[in-house]
Structures are given as C-alpha cells and as structure tokens.
XYZ file of N, CA and C in Angstrom:
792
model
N 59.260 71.642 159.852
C 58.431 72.070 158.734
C 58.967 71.477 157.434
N 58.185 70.769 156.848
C 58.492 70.281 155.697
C 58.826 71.157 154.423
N 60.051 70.970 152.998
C 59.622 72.357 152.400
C 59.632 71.766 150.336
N 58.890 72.165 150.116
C 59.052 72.170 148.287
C 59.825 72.642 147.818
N 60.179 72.177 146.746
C 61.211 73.205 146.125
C 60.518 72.965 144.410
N 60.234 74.051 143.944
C 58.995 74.471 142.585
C 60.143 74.626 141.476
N 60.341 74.264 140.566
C 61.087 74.837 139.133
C 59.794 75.781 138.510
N 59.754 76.841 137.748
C 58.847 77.224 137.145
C 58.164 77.706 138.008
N 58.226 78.092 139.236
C 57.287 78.561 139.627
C 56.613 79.579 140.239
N 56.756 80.677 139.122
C 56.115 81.512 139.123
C 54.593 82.210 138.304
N 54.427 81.275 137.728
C 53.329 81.287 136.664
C 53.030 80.204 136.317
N 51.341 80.034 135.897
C 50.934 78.973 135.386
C 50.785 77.960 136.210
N 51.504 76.629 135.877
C 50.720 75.167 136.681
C 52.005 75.242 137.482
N 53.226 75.879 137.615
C 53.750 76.024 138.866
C 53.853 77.100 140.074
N 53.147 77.883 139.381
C 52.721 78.771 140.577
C 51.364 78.677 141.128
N 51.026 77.514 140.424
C 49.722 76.642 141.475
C 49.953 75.896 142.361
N 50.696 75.125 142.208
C 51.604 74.274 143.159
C 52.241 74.514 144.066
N 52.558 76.176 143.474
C 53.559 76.583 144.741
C 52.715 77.308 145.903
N 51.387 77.570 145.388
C 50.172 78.185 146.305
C 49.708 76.647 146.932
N 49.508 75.793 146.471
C 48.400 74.636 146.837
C 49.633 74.049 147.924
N 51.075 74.070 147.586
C 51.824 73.407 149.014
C 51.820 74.261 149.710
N 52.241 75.527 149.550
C 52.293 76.629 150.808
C 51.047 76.517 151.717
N 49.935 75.951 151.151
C 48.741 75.945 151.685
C 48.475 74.783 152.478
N 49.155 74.117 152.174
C 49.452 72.907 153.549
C 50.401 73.015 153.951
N 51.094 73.618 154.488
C 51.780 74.329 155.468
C 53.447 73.812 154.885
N 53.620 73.825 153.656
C 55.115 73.854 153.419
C 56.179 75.144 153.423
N 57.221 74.843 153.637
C 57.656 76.263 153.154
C 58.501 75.748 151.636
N 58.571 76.707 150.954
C 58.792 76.656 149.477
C 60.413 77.350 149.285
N 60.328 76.754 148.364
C 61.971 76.954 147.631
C 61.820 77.254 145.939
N 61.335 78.626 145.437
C 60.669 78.589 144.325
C 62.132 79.228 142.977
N 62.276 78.395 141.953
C 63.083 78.104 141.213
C 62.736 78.973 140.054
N 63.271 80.122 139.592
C 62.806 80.367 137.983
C 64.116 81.307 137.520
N 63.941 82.043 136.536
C 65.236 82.803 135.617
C 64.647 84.492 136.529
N 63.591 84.489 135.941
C 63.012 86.350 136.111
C 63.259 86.238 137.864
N 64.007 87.183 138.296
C 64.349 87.774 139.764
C 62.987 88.948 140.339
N 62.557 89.710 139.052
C 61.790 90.246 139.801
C 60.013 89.448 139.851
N 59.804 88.475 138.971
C 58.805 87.632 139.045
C 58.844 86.474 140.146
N 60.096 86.455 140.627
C 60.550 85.304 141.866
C 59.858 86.125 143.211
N 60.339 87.658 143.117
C 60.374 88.211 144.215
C 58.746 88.790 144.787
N 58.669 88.832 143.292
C 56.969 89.206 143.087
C 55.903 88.104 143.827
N 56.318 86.272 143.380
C 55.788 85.715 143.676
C 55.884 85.491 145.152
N 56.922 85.590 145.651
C 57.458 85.376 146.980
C 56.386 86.275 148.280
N 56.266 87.590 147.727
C 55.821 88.389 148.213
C 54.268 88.127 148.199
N 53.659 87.559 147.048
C 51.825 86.943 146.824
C 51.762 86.047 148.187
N 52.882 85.024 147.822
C 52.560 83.641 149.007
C 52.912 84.062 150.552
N 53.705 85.608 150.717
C 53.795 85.574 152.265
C 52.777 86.083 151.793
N 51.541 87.345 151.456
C 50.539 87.575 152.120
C 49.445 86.892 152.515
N 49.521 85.542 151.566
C 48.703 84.388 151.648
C 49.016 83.274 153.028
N 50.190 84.240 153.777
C 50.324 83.151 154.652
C 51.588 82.220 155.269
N 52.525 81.956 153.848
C 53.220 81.622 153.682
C 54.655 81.455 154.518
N 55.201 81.033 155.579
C 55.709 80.921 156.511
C 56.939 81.549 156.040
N 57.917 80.670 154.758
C 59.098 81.287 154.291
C 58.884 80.520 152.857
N 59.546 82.136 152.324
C 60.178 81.217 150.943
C 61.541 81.629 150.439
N 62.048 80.323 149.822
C 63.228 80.826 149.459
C 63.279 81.182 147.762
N 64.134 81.701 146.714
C 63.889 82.353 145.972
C 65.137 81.715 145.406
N 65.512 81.309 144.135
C 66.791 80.670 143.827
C 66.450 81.005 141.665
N 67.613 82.052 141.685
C 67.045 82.694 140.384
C 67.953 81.473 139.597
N 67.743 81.254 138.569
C 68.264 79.549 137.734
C 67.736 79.540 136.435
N 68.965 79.927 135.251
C 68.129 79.306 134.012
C 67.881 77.332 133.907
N 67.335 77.125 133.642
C 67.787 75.556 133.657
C 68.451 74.855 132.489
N 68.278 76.182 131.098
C 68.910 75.395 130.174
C 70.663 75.673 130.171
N 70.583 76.254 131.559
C 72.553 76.690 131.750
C 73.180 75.205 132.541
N 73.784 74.396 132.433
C 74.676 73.096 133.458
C 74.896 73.978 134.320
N 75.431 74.864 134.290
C 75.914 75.432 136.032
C 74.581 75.990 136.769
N 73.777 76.447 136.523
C 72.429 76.581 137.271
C 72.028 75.667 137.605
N 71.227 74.620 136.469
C 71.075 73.145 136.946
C 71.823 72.641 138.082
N 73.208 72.638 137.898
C 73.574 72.216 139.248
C 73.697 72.732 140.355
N 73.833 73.923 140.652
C 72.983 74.928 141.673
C 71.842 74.111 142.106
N 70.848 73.919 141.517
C 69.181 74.151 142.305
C 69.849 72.443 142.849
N 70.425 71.854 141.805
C 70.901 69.742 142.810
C 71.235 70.219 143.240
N 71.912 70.863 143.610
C 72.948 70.773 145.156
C 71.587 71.537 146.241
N 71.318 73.031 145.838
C 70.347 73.056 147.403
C 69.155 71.352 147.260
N 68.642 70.676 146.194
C 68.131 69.666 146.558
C 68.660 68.579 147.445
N 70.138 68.483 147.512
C 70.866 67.731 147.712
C 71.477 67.748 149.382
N 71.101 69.249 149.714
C 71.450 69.743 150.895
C 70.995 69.347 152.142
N 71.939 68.523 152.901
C 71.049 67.621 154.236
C 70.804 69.045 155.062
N 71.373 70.211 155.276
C 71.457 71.344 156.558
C 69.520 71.767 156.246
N 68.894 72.073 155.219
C 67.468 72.416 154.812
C 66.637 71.233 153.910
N 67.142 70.157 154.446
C 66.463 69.403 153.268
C 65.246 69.540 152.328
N 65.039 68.747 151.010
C 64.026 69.218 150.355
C 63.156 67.813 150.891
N 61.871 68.152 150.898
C 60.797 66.856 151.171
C 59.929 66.765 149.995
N 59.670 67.825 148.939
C 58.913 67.569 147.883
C 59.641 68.684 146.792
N 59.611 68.212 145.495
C 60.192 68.216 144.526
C 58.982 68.360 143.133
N 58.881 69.591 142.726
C 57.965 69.876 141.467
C 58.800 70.230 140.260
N 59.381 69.148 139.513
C 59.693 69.903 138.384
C 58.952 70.200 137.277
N 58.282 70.936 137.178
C 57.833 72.108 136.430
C 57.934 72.832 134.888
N 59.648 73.186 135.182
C 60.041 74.483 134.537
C 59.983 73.495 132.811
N 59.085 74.549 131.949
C 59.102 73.776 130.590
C 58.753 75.271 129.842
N 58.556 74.783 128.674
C 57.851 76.277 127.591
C 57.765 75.175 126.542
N 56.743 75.741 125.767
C 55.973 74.932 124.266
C 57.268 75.588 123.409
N 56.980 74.374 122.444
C 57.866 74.542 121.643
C 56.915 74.420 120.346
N 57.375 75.413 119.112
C 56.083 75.543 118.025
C 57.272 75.729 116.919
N 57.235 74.542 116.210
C 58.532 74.984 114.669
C 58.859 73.340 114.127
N 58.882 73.480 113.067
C 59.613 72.539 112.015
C 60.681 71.433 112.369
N 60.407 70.076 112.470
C 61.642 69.482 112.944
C 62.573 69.886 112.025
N 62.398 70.236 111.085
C 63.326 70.005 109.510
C 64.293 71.554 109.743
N 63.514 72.013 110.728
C 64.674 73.724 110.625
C 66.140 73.192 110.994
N 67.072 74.181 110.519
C 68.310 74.284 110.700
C 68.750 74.580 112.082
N 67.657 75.768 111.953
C 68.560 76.056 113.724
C 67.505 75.530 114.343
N 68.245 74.651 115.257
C 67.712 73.907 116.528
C 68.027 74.419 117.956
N 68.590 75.357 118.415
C 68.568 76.328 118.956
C 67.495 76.111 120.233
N 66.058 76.322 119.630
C 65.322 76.250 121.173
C 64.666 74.628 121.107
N 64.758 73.689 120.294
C 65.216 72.296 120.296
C 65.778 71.779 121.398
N 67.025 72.197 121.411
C 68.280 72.436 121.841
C 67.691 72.417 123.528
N 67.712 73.888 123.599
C 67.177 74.627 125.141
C 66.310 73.957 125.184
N 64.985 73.560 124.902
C 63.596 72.382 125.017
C 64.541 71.025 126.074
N 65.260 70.392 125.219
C 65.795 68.960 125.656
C 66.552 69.616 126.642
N 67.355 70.451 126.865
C 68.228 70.810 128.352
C 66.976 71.154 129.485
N 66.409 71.810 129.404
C 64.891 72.251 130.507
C 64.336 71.498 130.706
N 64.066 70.514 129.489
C 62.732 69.480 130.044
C 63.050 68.309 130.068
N 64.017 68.279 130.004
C 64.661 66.424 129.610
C 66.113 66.396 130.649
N 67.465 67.121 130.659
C 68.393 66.930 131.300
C 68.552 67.647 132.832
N 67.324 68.877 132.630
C 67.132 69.213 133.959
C 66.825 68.618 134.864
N 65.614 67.751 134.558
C 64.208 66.659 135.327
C 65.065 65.653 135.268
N 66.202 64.977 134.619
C 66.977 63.525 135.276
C 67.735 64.137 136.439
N 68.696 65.534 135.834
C 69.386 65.867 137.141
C 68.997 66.032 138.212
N 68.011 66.853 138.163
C 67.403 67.600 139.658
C 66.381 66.158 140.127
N 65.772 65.712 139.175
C 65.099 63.978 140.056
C 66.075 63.389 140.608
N 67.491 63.059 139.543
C 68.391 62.614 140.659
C 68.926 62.809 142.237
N 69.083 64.202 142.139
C 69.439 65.104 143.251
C 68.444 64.183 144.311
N 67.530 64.793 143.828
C 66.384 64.452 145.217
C 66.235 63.117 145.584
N 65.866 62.299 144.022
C 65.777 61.107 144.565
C 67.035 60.360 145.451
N 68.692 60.873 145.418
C 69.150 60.658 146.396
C 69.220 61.131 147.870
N 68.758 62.334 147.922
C 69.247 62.762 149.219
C 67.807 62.147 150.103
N 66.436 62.257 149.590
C 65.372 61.989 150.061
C 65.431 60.178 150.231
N 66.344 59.111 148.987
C 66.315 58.020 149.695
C 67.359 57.620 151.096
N 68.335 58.445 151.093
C 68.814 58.847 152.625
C 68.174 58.975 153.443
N 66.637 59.937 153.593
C 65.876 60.044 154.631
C 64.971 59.381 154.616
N 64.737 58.666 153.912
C 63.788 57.391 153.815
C 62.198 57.816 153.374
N 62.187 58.991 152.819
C 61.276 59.517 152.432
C 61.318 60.724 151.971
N 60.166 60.928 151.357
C 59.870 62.399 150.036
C 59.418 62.101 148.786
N 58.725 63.090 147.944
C 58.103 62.935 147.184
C 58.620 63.853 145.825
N 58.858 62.828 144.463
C 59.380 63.793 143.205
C 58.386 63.812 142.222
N 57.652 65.052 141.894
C 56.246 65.152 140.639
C 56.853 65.707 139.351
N 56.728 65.072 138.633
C 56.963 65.678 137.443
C 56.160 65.827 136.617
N 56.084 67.069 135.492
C 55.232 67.311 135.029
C 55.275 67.533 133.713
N 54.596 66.338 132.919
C 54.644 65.705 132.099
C 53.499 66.114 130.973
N 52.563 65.624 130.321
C 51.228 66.411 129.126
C 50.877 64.780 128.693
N 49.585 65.110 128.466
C 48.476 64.067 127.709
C 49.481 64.247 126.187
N 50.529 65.432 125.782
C 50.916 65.698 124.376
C 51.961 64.538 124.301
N 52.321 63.637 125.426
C 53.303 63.035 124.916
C 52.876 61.573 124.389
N 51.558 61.391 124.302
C 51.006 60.347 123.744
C 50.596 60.798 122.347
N 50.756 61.615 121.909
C 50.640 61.928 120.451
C 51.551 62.459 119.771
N 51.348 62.884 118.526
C 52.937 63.157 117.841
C 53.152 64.710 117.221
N 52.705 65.864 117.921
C 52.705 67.072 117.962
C 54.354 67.746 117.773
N 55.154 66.947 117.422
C 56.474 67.897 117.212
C 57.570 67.426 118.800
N 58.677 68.069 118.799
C 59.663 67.777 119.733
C 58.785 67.957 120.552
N 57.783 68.793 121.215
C 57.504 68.737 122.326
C 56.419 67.390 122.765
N 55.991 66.521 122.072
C 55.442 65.607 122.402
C 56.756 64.433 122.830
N 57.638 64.461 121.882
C 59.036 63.473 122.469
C 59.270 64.323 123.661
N 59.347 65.164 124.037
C 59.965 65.883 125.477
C 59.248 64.827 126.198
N 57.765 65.473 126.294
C 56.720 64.864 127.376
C 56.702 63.244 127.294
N 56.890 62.486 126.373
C 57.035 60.685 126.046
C 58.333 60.620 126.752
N 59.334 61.778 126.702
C 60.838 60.445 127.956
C 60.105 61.180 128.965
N 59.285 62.834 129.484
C 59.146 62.660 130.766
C 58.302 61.841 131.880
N 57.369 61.414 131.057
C 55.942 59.900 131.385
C 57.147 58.947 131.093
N 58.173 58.457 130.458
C 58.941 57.069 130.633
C 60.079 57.413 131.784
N 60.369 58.548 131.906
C 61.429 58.494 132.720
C 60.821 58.704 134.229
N 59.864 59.323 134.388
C 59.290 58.798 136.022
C 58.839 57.590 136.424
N 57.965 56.645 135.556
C 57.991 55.635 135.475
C 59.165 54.964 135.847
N 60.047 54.569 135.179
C 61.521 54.390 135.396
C 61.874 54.535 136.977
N 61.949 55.730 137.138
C 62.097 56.387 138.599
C 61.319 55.754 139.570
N 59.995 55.646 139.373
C 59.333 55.026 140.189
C 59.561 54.014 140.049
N 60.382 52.852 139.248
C 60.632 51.776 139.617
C 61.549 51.529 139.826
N 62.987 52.436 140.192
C 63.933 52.448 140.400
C 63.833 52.555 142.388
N 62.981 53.443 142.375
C 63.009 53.990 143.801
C 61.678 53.195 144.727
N 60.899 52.093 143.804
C 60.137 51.196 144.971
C 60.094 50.934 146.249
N 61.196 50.668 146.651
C 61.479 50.085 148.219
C 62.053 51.262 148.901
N 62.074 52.480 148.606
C 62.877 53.293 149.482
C 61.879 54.811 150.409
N 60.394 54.271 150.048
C 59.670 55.249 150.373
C 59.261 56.552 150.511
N 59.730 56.733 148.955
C 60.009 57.838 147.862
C 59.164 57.642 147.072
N 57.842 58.672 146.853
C 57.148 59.071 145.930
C 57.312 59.490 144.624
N 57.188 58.775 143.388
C 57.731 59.620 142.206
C 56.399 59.439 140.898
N 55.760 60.881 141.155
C 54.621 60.448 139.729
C 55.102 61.463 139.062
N 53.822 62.140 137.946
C 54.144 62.256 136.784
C 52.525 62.995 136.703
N 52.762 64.243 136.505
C 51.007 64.828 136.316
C 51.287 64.859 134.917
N 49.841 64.158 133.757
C 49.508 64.786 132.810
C 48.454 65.576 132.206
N 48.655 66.971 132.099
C 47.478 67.684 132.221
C 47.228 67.470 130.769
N 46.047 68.026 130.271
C 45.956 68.616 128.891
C 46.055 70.034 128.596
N 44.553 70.851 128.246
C 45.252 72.190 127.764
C 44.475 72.812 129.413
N 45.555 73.541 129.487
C 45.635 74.422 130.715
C 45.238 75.944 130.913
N 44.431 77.008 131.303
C 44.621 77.982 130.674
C 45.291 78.718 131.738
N 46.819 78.811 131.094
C 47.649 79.788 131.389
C 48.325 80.312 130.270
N 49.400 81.316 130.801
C 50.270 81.912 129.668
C 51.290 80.818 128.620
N 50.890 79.931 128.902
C 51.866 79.469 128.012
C 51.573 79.254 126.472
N 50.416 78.631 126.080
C 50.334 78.861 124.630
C 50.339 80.033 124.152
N 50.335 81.063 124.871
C 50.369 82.275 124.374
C 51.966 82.702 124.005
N 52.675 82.216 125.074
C 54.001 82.797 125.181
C 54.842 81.846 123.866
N 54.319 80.840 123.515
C 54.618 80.064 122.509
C 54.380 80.117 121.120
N 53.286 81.177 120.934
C 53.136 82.036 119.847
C 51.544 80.396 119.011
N 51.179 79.774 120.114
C 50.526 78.780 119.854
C 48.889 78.871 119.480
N 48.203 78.731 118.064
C 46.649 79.047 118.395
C 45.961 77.984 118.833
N 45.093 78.795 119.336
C 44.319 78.071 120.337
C 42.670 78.286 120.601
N 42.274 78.918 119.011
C 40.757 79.439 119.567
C 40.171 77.787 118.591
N 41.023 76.550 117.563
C 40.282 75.823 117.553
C 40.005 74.745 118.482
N 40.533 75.207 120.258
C 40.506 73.874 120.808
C 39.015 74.270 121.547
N 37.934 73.320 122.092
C 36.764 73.492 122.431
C 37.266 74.235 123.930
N 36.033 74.954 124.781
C 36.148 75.239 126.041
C 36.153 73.751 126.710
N 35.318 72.903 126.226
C 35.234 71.862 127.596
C 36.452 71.249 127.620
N 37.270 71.663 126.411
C 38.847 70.978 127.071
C 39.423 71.670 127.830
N 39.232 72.845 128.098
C 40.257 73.500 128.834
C 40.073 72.953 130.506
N 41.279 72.955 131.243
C 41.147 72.816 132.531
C 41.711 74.568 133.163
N 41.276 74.394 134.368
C 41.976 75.520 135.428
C 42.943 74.833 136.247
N 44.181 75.674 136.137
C 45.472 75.119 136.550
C 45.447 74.371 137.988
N 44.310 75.689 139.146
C 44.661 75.413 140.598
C 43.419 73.824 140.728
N 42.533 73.930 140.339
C 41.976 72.757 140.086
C 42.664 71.548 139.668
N 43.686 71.170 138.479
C 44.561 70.083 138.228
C 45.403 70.029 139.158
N 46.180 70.986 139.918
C 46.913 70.270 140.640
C 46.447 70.200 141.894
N 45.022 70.522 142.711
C 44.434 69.962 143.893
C 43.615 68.395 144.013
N 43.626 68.275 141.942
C 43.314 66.931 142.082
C 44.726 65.947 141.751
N 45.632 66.660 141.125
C 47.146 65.756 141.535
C 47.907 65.697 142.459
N 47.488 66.346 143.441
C 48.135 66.072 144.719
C 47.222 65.065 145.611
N 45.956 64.824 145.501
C 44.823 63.912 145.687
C 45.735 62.228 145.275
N 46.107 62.335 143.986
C 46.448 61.270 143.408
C 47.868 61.008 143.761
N 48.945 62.241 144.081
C 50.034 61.888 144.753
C 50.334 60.918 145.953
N 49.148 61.533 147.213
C 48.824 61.325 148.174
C 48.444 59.733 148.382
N 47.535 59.440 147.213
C 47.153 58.107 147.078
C 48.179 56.955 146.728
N 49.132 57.491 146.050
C 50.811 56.867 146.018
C 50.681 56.431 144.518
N 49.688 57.290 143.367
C 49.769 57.159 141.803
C 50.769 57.653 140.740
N 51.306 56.482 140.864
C 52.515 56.861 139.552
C 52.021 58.082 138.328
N 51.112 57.709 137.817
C 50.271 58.590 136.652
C 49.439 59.157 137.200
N 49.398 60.433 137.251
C 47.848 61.136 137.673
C 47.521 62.005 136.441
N 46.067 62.193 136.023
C 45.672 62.482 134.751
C 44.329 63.386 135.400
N 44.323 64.792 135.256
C 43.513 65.326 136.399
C 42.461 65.304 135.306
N 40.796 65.081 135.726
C 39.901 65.214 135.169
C 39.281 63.842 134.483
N 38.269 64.222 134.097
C 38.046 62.812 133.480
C 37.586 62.697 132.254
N 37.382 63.653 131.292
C 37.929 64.004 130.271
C 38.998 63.343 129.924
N 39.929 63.978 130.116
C 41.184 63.858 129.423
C 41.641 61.964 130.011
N 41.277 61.718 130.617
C 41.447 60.455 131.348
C 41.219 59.177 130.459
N 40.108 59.784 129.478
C 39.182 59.013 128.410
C 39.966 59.311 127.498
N 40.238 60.900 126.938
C 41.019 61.129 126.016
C 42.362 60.272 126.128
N 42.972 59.969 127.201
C 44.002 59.341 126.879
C 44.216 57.831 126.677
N 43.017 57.458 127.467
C 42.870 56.044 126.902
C 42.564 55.951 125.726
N 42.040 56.520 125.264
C 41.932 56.511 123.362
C 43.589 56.536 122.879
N 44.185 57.670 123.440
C 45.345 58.030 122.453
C 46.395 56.439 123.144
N 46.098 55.752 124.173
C 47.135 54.570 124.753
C 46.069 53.313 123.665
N 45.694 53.520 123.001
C 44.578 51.811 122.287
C 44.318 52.242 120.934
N 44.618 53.187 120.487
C 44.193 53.886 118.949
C 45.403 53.359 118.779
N 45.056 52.701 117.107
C 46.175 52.136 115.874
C 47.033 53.656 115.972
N 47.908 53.473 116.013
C 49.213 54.526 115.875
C 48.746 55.365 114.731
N 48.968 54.426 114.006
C 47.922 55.500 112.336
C 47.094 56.435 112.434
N 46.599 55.904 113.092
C 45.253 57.147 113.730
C 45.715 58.204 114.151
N 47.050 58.049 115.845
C 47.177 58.943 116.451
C 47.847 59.900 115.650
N 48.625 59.354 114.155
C 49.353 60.682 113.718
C 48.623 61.304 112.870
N 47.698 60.850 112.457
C 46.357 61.491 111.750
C 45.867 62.365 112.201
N 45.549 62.368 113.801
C 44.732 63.178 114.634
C 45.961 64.018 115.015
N 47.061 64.025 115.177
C 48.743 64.563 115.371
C 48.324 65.808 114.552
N 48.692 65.216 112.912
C 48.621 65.878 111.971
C 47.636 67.012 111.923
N 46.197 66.569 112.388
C 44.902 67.772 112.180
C 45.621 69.026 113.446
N 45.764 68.486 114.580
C 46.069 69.505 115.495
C 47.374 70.341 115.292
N 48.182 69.818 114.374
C 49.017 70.775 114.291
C 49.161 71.389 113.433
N 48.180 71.127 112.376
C 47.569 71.741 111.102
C 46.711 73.064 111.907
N 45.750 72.784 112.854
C 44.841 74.113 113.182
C 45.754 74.825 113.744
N 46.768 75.123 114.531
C 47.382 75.703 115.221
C 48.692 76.206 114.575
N 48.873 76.253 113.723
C 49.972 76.151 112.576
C 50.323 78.088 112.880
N 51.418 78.555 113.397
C 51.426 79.998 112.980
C 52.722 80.318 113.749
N 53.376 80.826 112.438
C 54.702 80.725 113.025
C 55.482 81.745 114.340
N 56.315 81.513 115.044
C 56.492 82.168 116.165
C 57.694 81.265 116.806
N 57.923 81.850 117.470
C 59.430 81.725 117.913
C 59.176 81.398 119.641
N 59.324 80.137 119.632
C 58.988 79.563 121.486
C 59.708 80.518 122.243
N 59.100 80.547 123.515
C 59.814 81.363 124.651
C 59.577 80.634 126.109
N 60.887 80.699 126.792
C 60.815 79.847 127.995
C 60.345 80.625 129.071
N 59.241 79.770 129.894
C 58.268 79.971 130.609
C 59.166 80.141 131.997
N 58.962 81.497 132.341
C 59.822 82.124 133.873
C 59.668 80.990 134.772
C-alpha cells in the first residue's frame, strides 16, 4: 500500500488532499501542530474508509520538528511514496515593522520547511526509483502582495529547481498554484475579502482533483481552473509596472490590520 504524508493537513487545501489520496487507496501520514484537530481528522478519514493513518503532531517553524517529520520521510522500514507540503498561513503586515517575528515563522514554514522535508523525500524516494513531491505554492507569487508573495516566488522557483534537479530519477516534483480558495485561511489571517468577486473563488476539493489530474500527467506547474490560468498568464507578460500597480490596488482593498496566525 502506497502512503502520503500531508503537512497542514487538517484543514483547508490540505485536508483535501488528505481526503482525495485516502480516496485512492493511500494510507496517510497527516502532519500538523493541533493534536486534537490531527486526531479529529484521523477519525473523519477512517469513517470515510481510510485504511490507516498516521498522526505526527509538528510545529514546522521549530528545526527539531522539521526534522522529525525528514526523518519519518526518510524512513526506508514505512516508506513515504507521496509528499504534500502544504503547511503555510497568510501573512498580513508592513514590511517596514520592527518585529518580524511572524516574517520570521512565514520563511521557517514555508520556505526552510519545503527545502528540508523536499529534500528528505526527494532522497529517500530517488533510492526507490520513484515517488512523487507537490508543493504548494499561489498564483500570489507572481505578484507583489507583501512577504507572502516572496514566500510563494522561491516556492514556484524552488520546485522548478527540484524538478530539474531530480529529471532522470523518476521522481515527480510539481508545484500547485491555486488562487483564492474558500477556506479558513483568509480568515485566520485577519485578511478582507468581501472585495474579491465570487467567480474568483475556487472550492478547495475541486483544485486539488484537478491537481492531481495534472500531477498524474507528469506537470511541473499545475494551475487548477482556467480562470486563474489566464489570470496568470497576464501576471507572467504584464510590464512589471503594471503588476505592482495591480499589487498595490489589492492590498490597498484588503488593508486591516491583524496579526497572522499559522494554519493547523
């Protein structure tokens, strides 16, 4: 039996993932901080079916957790065959603030976690000559929305990278970029959100049944929808000028201050 192993995934676009693999018959290895939201989720996916899951409580912005979840990635006795890193939270504040603080925690979660734990896998899986690493990346990192658009720009350059690091070894490595999603997270980010239209919004379990479509197909970039597909070819061919223009309006409507919080 083949098995995933989910960062984040208990909510939102990783506890879609962690339903949509269980649902092709993986067993899961689901990664987050909250113990009783792990146990909670654990308990949804056996009634759904779910053969086994394992439960591995992990802040990611701690080095010694991080290296916890590499090593079970790393582990030939249960190996991992697919790899979702996930675990992120919006970040909403001032580059210019003093305390950088969840800055800070932002770049350890979404930036030093996803090299480590890609590393992990991408070695033990080019040992077995196969497996697959998704990372999950935003249409935000083509525009200039604050640290969290640099998060998402090294995580679209650094799978890339990966995927061309790991070519010949028959190791899968893309990169989902969704746009706006409706889950808890702009909420938990203290983020507004009543000026973005409905037809942007996507549904989480929908993006990732069409990024695993595009995994499958062996696509470095998968961009679920076709919407946003357009939207991003605009934001990859628009004079830069533009994009921080259009940067600027969106983070002008959404402007309200609040204090980020990392997504279980």
């Amino acid at each position: 039996m083949a098995t995933a192993l989910v960062t984040g995934g208990t909510s939102g676009i990783g506890a879609a993932f962690a339903r949509a693999l269980s649902l092709r018959g993986y067993d899961l290895v689901l990664v987050a901080r909250d113990e009783s939201r792990l146990h909670s989720m654990a308990e949804e996916l056996g009634r759904d079916g779910a053969t086994r899951v394992e439960t591995i409580s992990a802040d990611l912005a701690v080095r010694a957790d991080i290296d916890r979840v590499a090593a079970r990635l790393e582990s030939t006795e249960e190996p991992i065959d697919f790899l979702v890193n996930n675990a992120g939270f919006g970040i909403h504040g001032s580059l210019l603030e003093r305390d950088v603080s969840v800055q800070e925690r932002a770049l350890t979660v979404m930036c030093l976690a996803v090299l480590i734990l890609g590393g992990a896998a991408g070695r033990a899986m080019t040992a077995r000559h196969k497996g697959t690493i998704l990372n999950v990346s935003s249409v935000a990192g083509t525009i200039a929305t604050g640290n969290y658009s640099a998060v998402k720009a090294w995580t679209t350059a650094y799978t890339e990278s990966l995927a061309v690091e790991l070519r010949s070894t028959n190791v899968q490595v893309s990169a989902v970029l969704p746009g706006w999603v409706r889950t808890e997270f702009h909420d938990r980010a203290g983020i507004r959100t009543k000026s973005i239209p409905d037809a942007l919004w996507l549904d989480a379990d929908e993006l990732v049944e069409e990024c695993l479509r595009d995994v499958a197909r062996g696509k470095v970039l998968s961009v679920p929808s076709a919407r946003f597909k357009v939207l991003l070819f605009f934001t990859r061919h628009l004079p830069r000028r533009v994009i921080r223009w259009v940067s600027g309006r969106i983070s002008s409507s959404r402007n309200k201050p609040a204090e980020a919080t990392v997504t279980p």
